Tab-separated table of C-alpha atoms in Angstrom:
chain	number	residue	atom	x	y	z
I	1	MET	CA	2.881	-11.890	-29.595
I	2	HIS	CA	5.738	-10.514	-31.655
I	3	ARG	CA	5.891	-6.957	-32.719
I	4	ARG	CA	5.757	-7.981	-36.369
I	5	GLU	CA	2.561	-9.951	-35.823
I	6	LEU	CA	0.984	-7.088	-33.939
I	7	GLN	CA	2.010	-4.788	-36.750
I	8	GLU	CA	0.348	-7.093	-39.280
I	9	GLN	CA	-2.764	-7.359	-37.177
I	10	TYR	CA	-3.020	-3.603	-37.000
I	11	GLU	CA	-2.443	-3.273	-40.719
I	12	LYS	CA	-5.262	-5.716	-41.457
I	13	LEU	CA	-7.529	-3.857	-39.117
I	14	LEU	CA	-6.819	-0.530	-40.767
I	15	SER	CA	-7.222	-1.981	-44.225
I	16	ASN	CA	-10.636	-3.445	-43.362
I	17	PHE	CA	-11.627	-0.254	-41.687
I	18	LEU	CA	-10.756	1.839	-44.732
I	19	ALA	CA	-12.588	-0.643	-46.937
I	20	GLY	CA	-15.773	0.439	-45.231
I	21	ASP	CA	-16.529	-2.083	-42.502
I	22	ARG	CA	-16.424	0.735	-39.997
I	23	GLU	CA	-18.176	-0.118	-36.747
I	24	ALA	CA	-17.191	-3.779	-36.745
I	25	GLN	CA	-13.535	-2.814	-37.178
I	26	LEU	CA	-13.802	-0.198	-34.472
I	27	TYR	CA	-15.129	-2.891	-32.184
I	28	MET	CA	-12.176	-5.104	-33.155
I	29	ALA	CA	-9.847	-2.196	-32.476
I	30	GLN	CA	-11.269	-1.826	-28.997
I	31	GLN	CA	-10.629	-5.493	-28.292
I	32	LEU	CA	-7.147	-5.313	-29.791
I	33	SER	CA	-6.211	-2.304	-27.678
I	34	LYS	CA	-7.204	-4.201	-24.529
I	35	SER	CA	-4.943	-7.033	-25.526
I	36	LEU	CA	-2.102	-4.641	-26.380
I	37	VAL	CA	-2.327	-3.025	-22.978
I	38	THR	CA	-1.843	-6.399	-21.307
I	39	GLN	CA	1.244	-6.892	-23.509
I	40	ASP	CA	2.716	-3.566	-22.356
I	41	ILE	CA	2.541	-1.958	-25.786
I	42	ALA	CA	2.998	1.787	-25.301
I	43	PRO	CA	1.003	4.578	-27.023
I	44	GLU	CA	3.923	5.612	-29.219
I	45	ASP	CA	4.124	2.037	-30.514
I	46	ILE	CA	0.543	2.302	-31.715
I	47	VAL	CA	1.341	5.513	-33.550
I	48	ASP	CA	4.250	3.723	-35.167
I	49	PHE	CA	1.988	0.810	-36.181
I	50	HIS	CA	-0.340	3.334	-37.717
I	51	ILE	CA	2.357	5.130	-39.704
I	52	GLN	CA	3.757	1.903	-41.073
I	53	ALA	CA	0.352	0.512	-41.957
I	54	LEU	CA	-0.636	3.738	-43.688
I	55	GLU	CA	2.531	3.795	-45.753
I	56	LYS	CA	1.679	0.373	-47.109
I	57	LEU	CA	-1.993	1.042	-47.714
I	58	VAL	CA	-2.246	4.545	-49.125
I	59	GLN	CA	-0.315	7.209	-50.923
I	60	MET	CA	0.390	9.760	-48.249
I	61	PRO	CA	1.140	13.369	-49.075
I	62	GLU	CA	4.539	14.265	-47.620
I	63	PRO	CA	3.209	16.751	-45.017
I	64	VAL	CA	0.888	14.079	-43.667
I	65	ARG	CA	3.706	11.577	-43.418
I	66	GLU	CA	5.904	14.170	-41.716
I	67	SER	CA	3.179	15.133	-39.286
I	68	PHE	CA	3.249	11.692	-37.732
I	69	GLN	CA	6.745	12.423	-36.528
I	70	LEU	CA	5.232	15.138	-34.405
I	71	LEU	CA	2.496	12.876	-33.108
I	72	LEU	CA	5.070	10.246	-32.258
I	73	GLU	CA	7.066	12.770	-30.264
I	74	MET	CA	3.939	13.912	-28.475
I	75	MET	CA	3.228	10.349	-27.450
I	76	MET	CA	6.667	9.702	-25.969
I	77	GLU	CA	5.897	11.174	-22.561
I	78	TYR	CA	2.601	9.320	-22.432
I	79	GLY	CA	4.588	6.173	-23.101
I	80	ASN	CA	6.956	7.028	-20.274
I	81	THR	CA	4.050	7.587	-17.940
I	82	TYR	CA	2.557	4.291	-19.038
I	83	ARG	CA	5.801	2.451	-18.313
I	84	GLN	CA	6.024	4.166	-14.965
I	85	HIS	CA	2.508	3.036	-14.192
I	86	ASN	CA	3.518	-0.552	-14.890
I	87	VAL	CA	6.497	-0.266	-12.588
I	88	LEU	CA	4.327	1.207	-9.836
I	89	ARG	CA	1.795	-1.569	-10.310
I	90	ASP	CA	4.498	-4.167	-9.745
I	91	LYS	CA	5.792	-2.243	-6.779
I	92	GLN	CA	2.331	-2.178	-5.269
I	93	LYS	CA	2.045	-5.939	-5.604
I	94	GLN	CA	5.344	-6.292	-3.831
I	95	LEU	CA	4.231	-3.970	-1.031
I	96	GLU	CA	1.026	-5.895	-0.617
I	97	SER	CA	2.795	-9.190	-0.249
I	98	GLU	CA	5.101	-7.566	2.291
I	99	ILE	CA	2.087	-6.415	4.278
I	100	ASP	CA	0.583	-9.885	4.046
I	101	LEU	CA	3.729	-11.221	5.668
I	102	ALA	CA	3.443	-8.623	8.415
I	103	VAL	CA	-0.180	-9.640	8.972
I	104	VAL	CA	0.929	-13.231	9.529
I	105	MET	CA	3.603	-11.945	11.941
I	106	GLN	CA	1.007	-9.958	13.794
I	107	GLN	CA	-1.251	-12.973	14.163
I	108	THR	CA	1.492	-14.731	16.089
I	109	MET	CA	1.279	-11.990	18.732
I	110	LEU	CA	-2.304	-12.870	19.470
I	111	PRO	CA	-3.367	-15.995	21.356
I	112	GLN	CA	-3.852	-18.982	19.065
I	113	VAL	CA	-5.854	-20.993	21.626
I	114	LEU	CA	-7.814	-19.835	24.625
I	115	PRO	CA	-7.421	-21.524	28.008
I	116	GLU	CA	-10.250	-23.670	29.337
I	117	PHE	CA	-11.738	-23.382	32.810
I	118	GLU	CA	-14.567	-25.211	34.474
I	119	GLY	CA	-17.607	-22.947	34.826
I	120	VAL	CA	-16.422	-20.164	32.493
I	121	GLU	CA	-16.918	-19.748	28.766
I	122	PHE	CA	-15.238	-17.318	26.413
I	123	GLY	CA	-16.319	-15.546	23.288
I	124	LEU	CA	-13.839	-13.668	21.172
I	125	ILE	CA	-13.845	-11.828	17.895
I	126	SER	CA	-11.277	-9.448	16.454
I	127	VAL	CA	-11.529	-8.071	12.933
I	128	PRO	CA	-9.141	-5.407	11.614
I	129	ALA	CA	-10.549	-2.506	9.610
I	130	LYS	CA	-7.535	-2.608	7.303
I	131	LYS	CA	-5.112	-5.448	6.862
I	132	MET	CA	-3.254	-4.829	10.086
I	133	SER	CA	-4.931	-4.362	13.424
I	134	GLY	CA	-4.443	-1.788	16.144
I	135	ASP	CA	-6.411	-3.849	18.645
I	136	TYR	CA	-4.606	-6.114	21.043
I	137	TYR	CA	-6.181	-8.796	23.170
I	138	ASN	CA	-5.090	-11.741	25.226
I	139	ILE	CA	-6.614	-14.348	27.509
I	140	LEU	CA	-3.905	-16.206	29.337
I	141	GLN	CA	-3.872	-18.930	31.964
I	142	GLU	CA	-1.962	-17.619	35.000
I	143	ASN	CA	-2.327	-20.683	37.243
I	144	ASP	CA	-4.786	-23.523	37.936
I	145	VAL	CA	-7.635	-21.234	38.859
I	146	THR	CA	-6.762	-17.826	37.427
I	147	PHE	CA	-6.616	-16.348	33.973
I	148	SER	CA	-5.745	-12.851	32.900
I	149	VAL	CA	-7.563	-10.839	30.278
I	150	ALA	CA	-6.252	-7.894	28.319
I	151	ILE	CA	-7.862	-5.717	25.715
I	152	ALA	CA	-6.174	-2.668	24.247
I	153	ASP	CA	-6.822	-0.186	21.510
I	154	ILE	CA	-3.896	1.601	19.984
I	155	VAL	CA	-5.190	4.932	18.799
I	156	GLY	CA	-4.598	4.980	15.096
I	157	LYS	CA	-4.961	2.204	12.598
I	158	GLY	CA	-2.924	0.176	10.184
I	159	ILE	CA	0.822	-0.299	10.256
I	160	PRO	CA	1.839	2.315	12.884
I	161	ALA	CA	-0.719	0.881	15.309
I	162	ALA	CA	0.418	-2.645	14.530
I	163	LEU	CA	4.040	-1.749	15.274
I	164	CYS	CA	2.983	-0.246	18.583
I	165	MET	CA	1.043	-3.392	19.354
I	166	SER	CA	4.226	-5.444	19.402
I	167	MET	CA	5.548	-3.172	22.158
I	168	ILE	CA	2.433	-3.795	24.242
I	169	LYS	CA	2.757	-7.518	23.687
I	170	TYR	CA	6.418	-7.704	24.694
I	171	GLY	CA	5.876	-5.368	27.619
I	172	MET	CA	3.158	-7.646	28.928
I	173	ASP	CA	5.156	-10.822	28.477
I	174	ALA	CA	7.466	-9.677	31.266
I	175	GLN	CA	4.634	-9.162	33.736
I	176	TYR	CA	3.690	-12.622	34.781
I	177	GLY	CA	1.805	-12.836	38.082
I	178	LEU	CA	1.432	-9.127	38.865
I	179	THR	CA	-1.815	-7.389	39.780
I	180	PRO	CA	-3.687	-5.532	37.025
I	181	ALA	CA	-2.926	-2.115	38.546
I	182	THR	CA	0.808	-2.842	38.785
I	183	ARG	CA	0.891	-4.167	35.264
I	184	LEU	CA	-0.814	-1.071	33.866
I	185	HIS	CA	1.560	1.105	35.849
I	186	HIS	CA	4.581	-0.650	34.325
I	187	LEU	CA	3.134	-0.743	30.827
I	188	ASN	CA	2.403	2.952	31.028
I	189	ILE	CA	6.088	3.668	31.666
I	190	VAL	CA	7.122	1.525	28.691
I	191	VAL	CA	4.579	3.136	26.408
I	192	GLU	CA	5.299	6.663	27.610
I	193	GLN	CA	9.011	6.238	26.843
I	194	ASN	CA	8.597	4.652	23.445
I	195	ILE	CA	5.549	6.032	21.777
I	196	ASP	CA	5.183	9.007	19.496
I	197	PRO	CA	3.488	11.879	21.382
I	198	SER	CA	0.625	11.831	18.907
I	199	MET	CA	-0.241	8.254	19.812
I	200	PHE	CA	-1.628	6.651	22.921
I	201	VAL	CA	-3.064	3.378	24.034
I	202	THR	CA	-6.215	2.567	25.970
I	203	MET	CA	-6.369	-0.694	27.852
I	204	LEU	CA	-8.227	-2.845	30.299
I	205	LEU	CA	-6.419	-5.556	32.234
I	206	GLY	CA	-8.037	-8.045	34.579
I	207	ASN	CA	-7.479	-11.238	36.542
I	208	TYR	CA	-10.324	-13.706	36.863
I	209	ASP	CA	-10.284	-16.106	39.783
I	210	THR	CA	-12.389	-19.084	38.753
I	211	ALA	CA	-12.457	-20.504	42.305
I	212	ARG	CA	-14.210	-17.432	43.701
I	213	HIS	CA	-15.534	-16.118	40.384
I	214	SER	CA	-14.154	-12.715	41.112
I	215	PHE	CA	-12.792	-10.377	38.484
I	216	ARG	CA	-10.224	-7.774	39.508
I	217	TYR	CA	-9.355	-5.236	36.872
I	218	ALA	CA	-7.837	-1.851	36.160
I	219	VAL	CA	-8.518	0.516	33.297
I	220	ALA	CA	-6.377	2.951	31.336
I	221	GLY	CA	-8.852	5.207	29.569
I	222	HIS	CA	-10.437	2.275	27.804
I	223	GLU	CA	-13.943	2.108	26.384
I	224	PRO	CA	-16.103	0.875	29.300
I	225	GLY	CA	-17.301	-2.662	28.837
I	226	PHE	CA	-20.548	-4.138	30.110
I	227	PHE	CA	-21.325	-6.222	33.126
I	228	TYR	CA	-24.483	-8.288	32.823
I	229	ARG	CA	-26.290	-9.272	36.030
I	230	ALA	CA	-28.346	-12.337	35.146
I	231	CYS	CA	-30.605	-12.174	38.207
I	232	GLU	CA	-31.591	-8.600	37.343
I	233	GLN	CA	-31.399	-9.148	33.578
I	234	ARG	CA	-29.623	-5.870	33.420
I	235	PHE	CA	-26.469	-4.452	31.874
I	236	TYR	CA	-24.186	-2.189	33.879
I	237	ASP	CA	-21.244	-0.203	32.583
I	238	LEU	CA	-17.995	-1.778	33.621
I	239	GLU	CA	-16.728	1.142	35.648
I	240	GLY	CA	-13.147	2.161	35.860
I	241	ARG	CA	-11.044	5.275	35.811
I	242	GLY	CA	-7.440	5.651	34.794
I	243	LEU	CA	-5.400	7.733	32.384
I	244	VAL	CA	-4.644	6.387	28.907
I	245	LEU	CA	-1.205	4.811	28.542
I	246	GLY	CA	1.641	6.895	27.235
I	247	VAL	CA	0.639	10.340	28.435
I	248	LEU	CA	1.874	10.753	31.996
I	249	ARG	CA	4.718	8.739	33.417
I	250	ASP	CA	3.493	8.646	37.037
I	251	ALA	CA	-0.067	7.655	36.301
I	252	GLN	CA	-1.632	5.388	38.931
I	253	TYR	CA	-4.371	2.914	38.263
I	254	PRO	CA	-7.003	1.937	40.840
I	255	GLU	CA	-8.302	-1.615	40.883
I	256	TYR	CA	-11.931	-2.683	40.838
I	257	GLU	CA	-13.540	-5.982	41.662
I	258	LEU	CA	-16.678	-7.723	40.490
I	259	ASN	CA	-18.180	-10.956	41.732
I	260	LEU	CA	-19.965	-13.057	39.169
I	261	GLU	CA	-22.971	-15.263	39.827
I	262	VAL	CA	-24.051	-18.018	37.466
I	263	GLY	CA	-25.157	-16.466	34.152
I	264	ASP	CA	-23.352	-13.203	34.793
I	265	MET	CA	-21.289	-11.925	31.942
I	266	ILE	CA	-18.471	-9.485	31.245
I	267	VAL	CA	-18.317	-7.900	27.809
I	268	LEU	CA	-15.098	-6.117	26.855
I	269	MET	CA	-14.673	-4.255	23.617
I	270	THR	CA	-12.755	-1.654	21.691
I	271	ASP	CA	-14.362	1.500	20.385
I	272	GLY	CA	-14.578	-0.080	16.944
I	273	VAL	CA	-17.517	-2.014	18.399
I	274	SER	CA	-19.304	0.824	20.125
I	275	GLU	CA	-18.622	3.812	17.919
I	276	ARG	CA	-20.688	2.717	14.982
I	277	LYS	CA	-22.654	4.980	12.743
I	278	VAL	CA	-26.034	3.617	11.777
I	279	GLY	CA	-27.543	5.837	9.110
I	280	MET	CA	-27.220	9.361	10.443
I	281	HIS	CA	-26.638	8.674	14.127
I	282	TYR	CA	-24.127	6.870	16.282
I	283	LEU	CA	-25.260	3.759	18.045
I	284	ASN	CA	-25.689	4.451	21.761
I	285	ARG	CA	-24.880	2.070	24.578
I	286	GLN	CA	-28.512	1.273	25.234
I	287	GLU	CA	-28.966	0.141	21.643
I	288	LEU	CA	-25.822	-1.934	21.905
I	289	THR	CA	-26.965	-3.704	25.086
I	290	ASN	CA	-30.351	-4.336	23.469
I	291	LEU	CA	-28.525	-6.114	20.674
I	292	ILE	CA	-26.523	-8.208	23.139
I	293	GLN	CA	-29.685	-8.943	25.116
I	294	GLY	CA	-31.169	-10.494	21.992
I	295	GLU	CA	-28.252	-12.927	21.776
I	296	LEU	CA	-28.158	-14.076	25.391
I	297	ALA	CA	-29.537	-17.542	24.661
I	298	HIS	CA	-26.421	-18.320	22.617
I	299	THR	CA	-22.934	-19.330	23.683
I	300	ALA	CA	-20.416	-16.620	24.476
I	301	GLN	CA	-18.645	-17.203	21.162
I	302	GLU	CA	-21.907	-16.952	19.248
I	303	ILE	CA	-22.785	-13.739	21.068
I	304	ALA	CA	-19.498	-12.170	19.924
I	305	GLU	CA	-19.864	-13.402	16.351
I	306	ASN	CA	-23.554	-12.605	15.989
I	307	LEU	CA	-23.095	-9.110	17.332
I	308	TYR	CA	-20.311	-8.496	14.843
I	309	ARG	CA	-22.530	-9.641	11.986
I	310	ARG	CA	-25.528	-7.650	13.121
I	311	LEU	CA	-23.508	-4.470	13.483
I	312	LEU	CA	-21.969	-4.983	10.074
I	313	LEU	CA	-25.397	-5.392	8.555
I	314	MET	CA	-26.726	-2.276	10.294
I	315	THR	CA	-23.750	-0.184	9.174
I	316	ASN	CA	-23.913	-1.157	5.503
I	317	TYR	CA	-20.975	-3.567	5.712
I	318	GLU	CA	-18.605	-0.795	6.632
I	319	LEU	CA	-15.970	-1.380	9.271
I	320	PRO	CA	-14.319	1.967	9.912
I	321	ASP	CA	-12.267	0.825	12.902
I	322	ASP	CA	-10.778	-2.408	14.244
I	323	HIS	CA	-13.507	-4.418	15.964
I	324	THR	CA	-12.601	-6.536	19.005
I	325	MET	CA	-14.954	-8.041	21.570
I	326	ILE	CA	-14.320	-10.447	24.424
I	327	VAL	CA	-17.207	-12.137	26.243
I	328	ILE	CA	-16.624	-13.942	29.556
I	329	ARG	CA	-19.586	-15.739	31.076
I	330	ARG	CA	-19.881	-17.729	34.289
I	331	THR	CA	-21.800	-20.866	33.350
I	332	LYS	CA	-21.968	-22.678	36.688
H	1	MET	CA	30.688	6.495	-37.753
H	2	ALA	CA	33.484	5.132	-35.635
H	3	VAL	CA	34.570	8.501	-34.295
H	4	PRO	CA	32.446	9.652	-31.371
H	5	CYS	CA	30.647	12.867	-31.951
H	6	SER	CA	30.616	15.319	-29.086
H	7	ILE	CA	28.080	18.090	-28.835
H	8	PRO	CA	28.626	20.800	-26.241
H	9	ILE	CA	25.446	21.691	-24.374
H	10	LYS	CA	25.082	25.287	-23.276
H	11	ASN	CA	21.635	26.318	-24.409
H	12	GLU	CA	18.397	24.953	-25.791
H	13	GLN	CA	19.581	25.204	-29.388
H	14	ASP	CA	22.323	22.776	-28.458
H	15	ILE	CA	19.689	20.389	-27.106
H	16	VAL	CA	17.874	20.539	-30.434
H	17	LEU	CA	21.121	19.972	-32.297
H	18	ALA	CA	21.986	16.962	-30.110
H	19	ARG	CA	18.549	15.481	-30.732
H	20	GLN	CA	18.955	15.982	-34.462
H	21	VAL	CA	22.420	14.443	-34.618
H	22	GLY	CA	21.245	11.507	-32.516
H	23	ARG	CA	18.154	10.933	-34.606
H	24	ASN	CA	20.151	11.079	-37.838
H	25	LEU	CA	22.719	8.674	-36.480
H	26	ALA	CA	19.993	6.251	-35.429
H	27	LYS	CA	18.469	6.530	-38.886
H	28	GLU	CA	21.809	5.875	-40.582
H	29	LEU	CA	22.292	2.812	-38.422
H	30	GLY	CA	18.930	1.479	-39.548
H	31	TYR	CA	16.901	2.078	-36.380
H	32	GLY	CA	13.121	1.995	-36.784
H	33	ASN	CA	10.954	5.042	-36.526
H	34	ILE	CA	10.065	4.536	-32.918
H	35	GLU	CA	13.606	3.720	-31.854
H	36	GLN	CA	14.833	6.897	-33.511
H	37	SER	CA	12.305	8.832	-31.484
H	38	ARG	CA	13.329	7.111	-28.271
H	39	VAL	CA	16.966	7.899	-28.901
H	40	ALA	CA	16.075	11.531	-29.564
H	41	THR	CA	13.917	11.730	-26.470
H	42	ALA	CA	16.601	10.212	-24.268
H	43	ILE	CA	19.191	12.667	-25.621
H	44	SER	CA	16.707	15.440	-25.021
H	45	GLU	CA	16.191	14.505	-21.374
H	46	LEU	CA	19.891	14.064	-20.656
H	47	ALA	CA	20.843	17.296	-22.407
H	48	ARG	CA	18.095	19.181	-20.629
H	49	ASN	CA	19.352	18.021	-17.258
H	50	ILE	CA	22.782	19.389	-18.181
H	51	PHE	CA	21.333	22.688	-19.378
H	52	LEU	CA	19.043	23.162	-16.347
H	53	TYR	CA	21.204	21.970	-13.482
H	54	ALA	CA	24.835	22.065	-14.536
H	55	GLY	CA	24.687	25.013	-16.935
H	56	GLU	CA	26.986	23.296	-19.403
H	57	GLY	CA	28.340	19.928	-20.388
H	58	SER	CA	28.392	17.643	-23.350
H	59	ILE	CA	26.555	14.855	-25.094
H	60	VAL	CA	28.743	12.265	-26.793
H	61	LEU	CA	27.191	9.980	-29.384
H	62	GLU	CA	28.900	6.902	-30.707
H	63	HIS	CA	28.174	3.911	-32.820
H	64	ILE	CA	29.175	0.712	-31.051
H	65	GLN	CA	29.229	-2.933	-32.006
H	66	LYS	CA	29.186	-5.897	-29.703
H	67	GLU	CA	28.638	-9.556	-30.501
H	68	GLY	CA	27.267	-8.708	-33.897
H	69	ARG	CA	24.817	-6.192	-32.522
H	70	VAL	CA	24.632	-2.582	-33.539
H	71	GLY	CA	24.240	-0.039	-30.798
H	72	LEU	CA	24.151	3.648	-30.151
H	73	ARG	CA	25.772	4.952	-27.015
H	74	ILE	CA	24.935	8.296	-25.485
H	75	THR	CA	27.177	9.752	-22.826
H	76	ALA	CA	26.071	12.842	-20.953
H	77	ASN	CA	28.761	14.671	-19.017
H	78	ASP	CA	28.777	17.697	-16.810
H	79	GLN	CA	30.737	19.291	-13.987
H	80	GLY	CA	27.615	20.520	-12.243
H	81	PRO	CA	26.407	20.157	-8.672
H	82	GLY	CA	25.904	16.393	-8.975
H	83	ILE	CA	23.109	14.343	-7.527
H	84	THR	CA	23.189	13.816	-3.771
H	85	ASP	CA	20.733	10.964	-3.548
H	86	LEU	CA	21.101	8.796	-6.635
H	87	ARG	CA	18.644	6.222	-5.337
H	88	LYS	CA	16.024	8.857	-4.930
H	89	ALA	CA	16.739	10.378	-8.329
H	90	MET	CA	16.148	6.992	-9.913
H	91	GLU	CA	12.941	6.412	-7.998
H	92	HIS	CA	9.776	6.213	-9.982
H	93	GLY	CA	7.642	9.239	-9.572
H	94	TYR	CA	10.619	11.414	-8.710
H	95	SER	CA	10.907	12.264	-12.383
H	96	THR	CA	7.624	14.137	-12.348
H	97	SER	CA	8.716	16.330	-9.450
H	98	GLY	CA	10.971	18.181	-11.862
H	99	GLY	CA	13.938	18.274	-9.518
H	100	LEU	CA	17.568	17.461	-10.198
H	101	GLY	CA	17.835	14.323	-12.283
H	102	ALA	CA	14.377	14.801	-13.664
H	103	GLY	CA	13.417	12.298	-16.314
H	104	LEU	CA	16.172	9.798	-15.487
H	105	PRO	CA	13.842	6.880	-14.717
H	106	GLY	CA	12.055	7.567	-18.008
H	107	VAL	CA	15.358	7.517	-19.904
H	108	LYS	CA	16.337	4.307	-18.180
H	109	ARG	CA	13.162	2.588	-19.282
H	110	MET	CA	13.474	3.783	-22.899
H	111	MET	CA	17.059	2.572	-23.249
H	112	ASP	CA	18.535	-0.916	-23.020
H	113	GLU	CA	21.475	-0.099	-20.797
H	114	PHE	CA	21.835	2.644	-18.261
H	115	ALA	CA	24.661	3.679	-15.957
H	116	ILE	CA	25.019	6.787	-13.870
H	117	ASP	CA	27.843	8.148	-11.800
H	118	SER	CA	27.503	11.334	-9.857
H	119	MET	CA	29.573	13.064	-7.200
H	120	PRO	CA	28.038	15.958	-5.314
H	121	GLY	CA	30.007	19.077	-6.218
H	122	LYS	CA	31.924	17.311	-9.002
H	123	GLY	CA	29.432	16.464	-11.679
H	124	THR	CA	27.442	13.740	-13.303
H	125	GLU	CA	28.022	11.191	-16.038
H	126	VAL	CA	25.196	9.198	-17.536
H	127	VAL	CA	25.914	6.484	-20.114
H	128	VAL	CA	23.064	4.819	-21.940
H	129	THR	CA	22.912	2.394	-24.829
H	130	LYS	CA	20.167	1.563	-27.252
H	131	TRP	CA	20.626	-1.572	-29.357
H	132	ARG	CA	19.117	-1.836	-32.808
H	133	SER	CA	16.370	-4.402	-32.671
């Protein structure tokens, strides 16, 4: 709307108001002010509307007329602040769309499709707490019978963690065919040289041989996963010692091996899964395995998804940290 | 008024004088109430920057005409310390920090045209124009 029209609208409003239709006109004024805000009309403009409308409608004593000059001046800085707010609002939109682009970029670093192997099923879920994730994961076919699994948690969240994640990804791309311990050893050197001292990365790397159904892995300070023995119907902690990545250049990583029978299952996760506050207390590992136990009849993918939903429900739909879970089950 | 009017800025009285001259000029040229106030406020901010950070300088006011439009040009000049990071000085939010160049983004948004040139150690020149609507 043009300034003149707005001016006329205000004048009509004031005239009706002064004629006695008080509350109705105040209600109209409220609606008008909402519309003016969307048209970027500043506070000092309103004062100006008021002065001009008054001059037409009533005889103003000179001091009253003069006093509006003062009010107008007082409003100037509010107007400036208002304009600044509008600029910041636009800037925020721009930042958000930039982050959205980065999120798309980040998605390309994560596997788009999982490999398929006879006798093994996968479940995978990864949900960032903010827009960008500090969790990295990969399941990659190494050869006809072997796939590698990686899960990592970059300590910290959001953009800094996401930037660090690209380093992990590129570092790993150059490690085709190596053992988990060697890969962690190399990655640790890369991370140690490139990461800010306040940051570090925890990680679990493993190779799964689908011919023998053996899983060899090494751990760098990562949240222990679970190993489910179907014949015992029991969950064990996925053991493994090793220093977090990025702290000590010469860190060595021992390797561990598990042999899976039919129905056995490996559950890997980041601490966003396990460190969940339910009411006043943190969920313990026993409670977590009880939850998984309740989902065992489902496919690996359903286990991962259902657990995510159940935890979300229990924690009042709050996701304080990036949540990533990988389920690997031997099916035959 | 074809002859530019230059007001030396050395103290706060000079700021008030510059505001007054600017407001009167805007009035003479037929600017509306609110535009007069914006001109005065812009002069105020520019003159205050001179007073606070350069110690002294001048505000030049002139009536300009271009393509049938009537305009008022304000030029603020000083030989003060200058602004090291112009980009930062023009950043939104910087104005509220009260540092060198305070209020510049606000002035820019109140005026129609804005140009600034500053050399660290040499001084600053800000030229702004407000067209009569």
